[in-house]
């Protein structure tokens, strides 16, 4: 790939091959599975849904992430869906005047040796899923994990009552993680997110909904991220998949 350069080579031969059980076939679980397989371990990924579908919104991908994806030999495939952003335009929320511009590509890739871009989360998950299967990860859908061993041994229980055991269990099941909640409760800790003081709302506008709005279509046709700024909040926006415009308004919030 034209934006990528990396001479990192390291043959990883584990002293002991582990049997790893990963909970959830989301982006984190699939990425962890690929890394473990490339390190020589056996991986079983348990996903609670029957059919893994494309979900999510826009995701920003900085050079440290695209470099790892290149080492996993998936960046070329992902590049078909990544928008490599040329700049971020910082703008006034009042009258849309440009206050400044931060140049990104190709300068970022020249400096770090890996590109920066944005992608739809569904595309990233789908390609990681294919790469995980190709690497030898065993994906088991319709396998909902409800409990971990009371002594936190590497054993988990499924919804159907079956127990599974490995050498290590990795909970990659997100902010509402069943396993993290159980571990927190065992330590008399309330598992809840810590408020940041900001609230963010994510949504995507399909390109077809912009067909009668020339200004909106112009936003879709560029590789420029927009940042509309106010003293109390801002909006992050950029096109993804050449099919939708991703927007994230952020403002002060208590939760």
Coordinates of C-alpha atoms in Angstrom, one line a residue:
X1 CA 0.0 0.0 0.0
X2 CA 1.4 3.4 -1.0
X3 CA 0.9 5.0 2.4
X4 CA 2.5 2.2 4.5
X5 CA 6.1 1.4 5.4
X6 CA 7.2 -0.9 8.2
X7 CA 10.2 -3.1 8.6
X8 CA 9.0 -4.7 11.8
X9 CA 9.6 -8.4 11.7
X10 CA 9.3 -10.7 14.7
X11 CA 8.6 -14.4 14.6
X12 CA 6.5 -15.1 17.7
X13 CA 6.9 -18.7 19.0
X14 CA 5.0 -19.2 22.3
X15 CA 6.6 -21.2 25.1
X16 CA 3.2 -22.7 25.8
X17 CA 0.3 -22.7 23.4
X18 CA -2.8 -21.4 25.3
X19 CA -6.4 -22.2 24.8
X20 CA -8.0 -18.8 24.8
X21 CA -11.7 -18.2 25.1
X22 CA -12.8 -14.7 23.9
X23 CA -16.3 -13.3 24.7
X24 CA -17.9 -11.4 21.8
X25 CA -17.1 -11.2 18.1
X26 CA -17.0 -7.4 18.1
X27 CA -14.1 -5.4 16.9
X28 CA -12.1 -5.9 20.1
X29 CA -12.8 -9.7 20.3
X30 CA -11.9 -10.3 16.6
X31 CA -8.8 -8.2 16.8
X32 CA -7.6 -10.0 19.9
X33 CA -8.3 -13.3 18.3
X34 CA -6.3 -12.5 15.2
X35 CA -3.3 -11.4 17.4
X36 CA -3.4 -14.5 19.5
X37 CA -3.7 -16.8 16.5
X38 CA -0.7 -15.1 14.9
X39 CA 1.2 -15.7 18.2
X40 CA 0.5 -19.4 17.9
X41 CA -2.4 -19.8 20.4
X42 CA -5.8 -21.6 20.0
X43 CA -8.7 -19.2 20.0
X44 CA -12.4 -19.8 20.5
X45 CA -14.6 -16.7 20.1
X46 CA -18.1 -16.9 21.6
X47 CA -20.8 -14.5 20.2
X48 CA -24.3 -14.3 21.6
X49 CA -26.1 -13.5 18.4
X50 CA -26.9 -16.1 15.8
X51 CA -25.9 -14.0 12.8
X52 CA -23.1 -11.4 13.0
X53 CA -24.5 -8.3 11.2
X54 CA -22.9 -5.0 10.2
X55 CA -23.6 -2.4 12.8
X56 CA -22.1 0.8 14.1
X57 CA -21.1 4.2 12.8
X58 CA -18.0 6.0 11.7
X59 CA -14.6 5.1 13.4
X60 CA -11.5 7.1 13.2
X61 CA -8.4 5.1 12.5
X62 CA -5.0 6.7 13.4
X63 CA -1.6 5.4 12.2
X64 CA -1.0 3.2 15.2
X65 CA -4.1 1.2 14.4
X66 CA -3.6 1.0 10.6
X67 CA 0.0 -0.1 11.2
X68 CA -1.2 -3.1 13.3
X69 CA -3.9 -3.9 10.7
X70 CA -1.2 -3.9 8.0
X71 CA 0.9 -6.4 10.0
X72 CA -2.2 -8.6 10.1
X73 CA -2.4 -8.3 6.3
X74 CA -5.9 -6.8 6.3
X75 CA -5.1 -3.1 5.6
X76 CA -5.2 -3.6 1.8
X77 CA -8.7 -5.0 2.0
X78 CA -9.8 -2.3 4.5
X79 CA -8.4 0.4 2.2
X80 CA -11.3 -0.3 -0.2
X81 CA -13.6 1.2 2.5
X82 CA -11.4 3.7 4.3
X83 CA -11.6 7.4 3.6
X84 CA -8.0 8.7 4.0
X85 CA -8.7 12.2 5.3
X86 CA -6.7 15.1 3.9
X87 CA -7.5 17.6 6.6
X88 CA -9.8 18.7 9.4
X89 CA -11.5 22.0 8.9
X90 CA -12.1 24.0 12.2
X91 CA -15.1 26.2 11.8
X92 CA -17.3 28.6 13.6
X93 CA -20.7 27.3 14.6
X94 CA -22.3 30.7 14.1
X95 CA -21.5 31.4 10.4
X96 CA -19.5 28.4 9.2
X97 CA -16.4 30.4 8.6
X98 CA -13.1 28.5 8.6
X99 CA -11.0 29.3 11.7
X100 CA -8.1 27.0 10.9
X101 CA -7.2 23.8 9.1
X102 CA -5.2 20.8 10.3
X103 CA -3.5 19.0 7.4
X104 CA -3.6 15.2 7.7
X105 CA -2.9 12.9 4.7
X106 CA -0.4 12.3 3.1
X107 CA 1.7 14.1 5.7
X108 CA 0.6 11.9 8.6
X109 CA 1.6 8.8 6.7
X110 CA 4.9 10.3 5.6
X111 CA 5.7 11.1 9.3
X112 CA 4.4 7.9 11.0
X113 CA 4.8 5.3 8.2
X114 CA 1.1 4.4 8.3
X115 CA -2.1 6.2 7.1
X116 CA -4.9 7.9 8.9
X117 CA -8.5 7.6 7.9
X118 CA -12.1 6.9 8.8
X119 CA -14.2 3.8 8.2
X120 CA -17.7 2.5 9.0
X121 CA -17.6 0.1 12.0
X122 CA -19.5 -2.5 10.1
X123 CA -16.9 -2.7 7.4
X124 CA -14.1 -3.0 9.9
X125 CA -15.9 -5.7 11.8
X126 CA -16.8 -7.7 8.7
X127 CA -13.2 -7.7 7.4
X128 CA -11.8 -8.6 10.8
X129 CA -14.3 -11.4 11.0
X130 CA -13.1 -12.9 7.7
X131 CA -9.5 -12.4 8.8
X132 CA -10.2 -14.1 12.1
X133 CA -11.7 -17.1 10.4
X134 CA -8.9 -17.3 7.9
X135 CA -6.3 -17.2 10.8
X136 CA -7.9 -20.2 12.4
X137 CA -10.1 -18.7 15.1
X138 CA -13.1 -20.8 15.9
X139 CA -16.2 -18.6 15.9
X140 CA -19.3 -19.9 17.8
X141 CA -22.4 -17.9 17.3
X142 CA -25.6 -18.2 19.4
X143 CA -23.3 -18.8 22.5
X144 CA -24.3 -16.3 25.2
X145 CA -22.0 -16.2 28.2
X146 CA -23.9 -15.6 31.4
X147 CA -21.3 -16.3 34.1
X148 CA -17.6 -16.8 34.9
X149 CA -16.3 -19.2 37.5
X150 CA -16.9 -18.0 41.1
X151 CA -13.2 -18.2 41.8
X152 CA -12.3 -16.6 38.5
X153 CA -10.7 -19.7 37.0
X154 CA -10.7 -19.8 33.2
X155 CA -14.2 -21.3 33.1
X156 CA -17.4 -19.7 31.7
X157 CA -21.0 -20.8 31.7
X158 CA -23.3 -20.4 28.7
X159 CA -27.0 -19.6 28.7
X160 CA -27.8 -23.3 28.1
X161 CA -26.0 -24.3 31.3
X162 CA -22.9 -25.7 29.6
X163 CA -19.5 -24.9 31.1
X164 CA -16.4 -24.2 28.9
X165 CA -12.9 -24.2 30.2
X166 CA -9.6 -22.8 28.8
X167 CA -6.3 -21.4 29.9
X168 CA -7.4 -17.8 29.7
X169 CA -10.8 -16.0 29.3
X170 CA -10.8 -12.5 27.7
X171 CA -14.0 -10.5 28.1
X172 CA -14.4 -8.3 25.0
X173 CA -18.1 -7.8 25.4
X174 CA -18.2 -4.1 25.6
X175 CA -19.3 -1.5 28.1
X176 CA -22.1 -3.7 29.4
X177 CA -19.8 -6.7 29.9
X178 CA -21.3 -9.5 32.0
X179 CA -17.9 -10.7 33.1
X180 CA -16.6 -7.4 34.1
X181 CA -19.8 -6.7 36.1
X182 CA -19.3 -10.1 37.9
X183 CA -15.7 -9.3 38.7
X184 CA -16.5 -5.9 40.0
X185 CA -19.3 -7.2 42.2
X186 CA -16.9 -9.7 43.7
X187 CA -14.6 -6.9 44.7
X188 CA -17.6 -4.9 46.0
X189 CA -17.2 -2.4 43.2
X190 CA -20.1 -0.9 41.3
X191 CA -19.4 -1.5 37.6
X192 CA -20.5 1.7 35.9
X193 CA -19.0 4.3 33.5
X194 CA -17.4 7.4 35.0
X195 CA -19.1 10.5 33.6
X196 CA -16.7 12.6 31.5
X197 CA -18.8 15.8 31.8
X198 CA -19.7 15.5 28.1
X199 CA -22.5 13.8 26.2
X200 CA -22.1 12.7 22.6
X201 CA -24.8 11.8 20.1
X202 CA -23.8 9.7 17.1
X203 CA -25.9 9.5 13.9
X204 CA -25.4 9.0 10.1
X205 CA -27.2 10.7 7.3
X206 CA -27.5 8.4 4.2
X207 CA -26.3 10.0 1.0
X208 CA -29.7 9.5 -0.7
X209 CA -31.2 11.8 1.9
X210 CA -28.9 14.6 0.7
X211 CA -29.8 14.3 -3.0
X212 CA -31.6 17.7 -3.1
X213 CA -29.0 19.5 -1.0
X214 CA -25.9 20.6 -3.0
X215 CA -24.1 21.9 0.1
X216 CA -24.5 18.5 1.9
X217 CA -23.4 16.6 -1.2
X218 CA -20.2 18.7 -1.4
X219 CA -19.4 17.6 2.2
X220 CA -19.8 14.0 1.0
X221 CA -17.5 14.4 -2.0
X222 CA -14.4 15.7 0.0
X223 CA -11.9 14.0 2.2
X224 CA -12.1 16.9 4.7
X225 CA -13.4 16.3 8.3
X226 CA -15.4 19.1 9.7
X227 CA -15.2 20.5 13.3
X228 CA -17.9 23.1 14.1
X229 CA -16.8 24.7 17.4
X230 CA -18.5 26.5 20.2
X231 CA -17.3 27.5 23.7
X232 CA -19.6 24.8 25.2
X233 CA -19.5 22.0 22.7
X234 CA -18.6 21.0 19.1
X235 CA -19.6 18.8 16.2
X236 CA -17.3 16.2 14.7
X237 CA -18.3 15.2 11.1
X238 CA -16.9 13.3 8.1
X239 CA -18.0 11.1 5.2
X240 CA -17.8 7.3 5.4
X241 CA -18.2 4.6 2.8
X242 CA -19.0 7.3 0.2
X243 CA -22.5 6.5 1.3
X244 CA -23.3 8.4 4.5
X245 CA -22.2 11.4 6.5
X246 CA -21.2 10.6 10.1
X247 CA -21.9 13.3 12.7
X248 CA -21.2 13.4 16.4
X249 CA -22.5 16.5 18.3
X250 CA -20.9 16.8 21.7
X251 CA -22.0 19.1 24.6
X252 CA -21.7 19.3 28.4
X253 CA -23.7 16.6 30.2
X254 CA -24.0 15.0 33.6
X255 CA -24.4 11.4 32.4

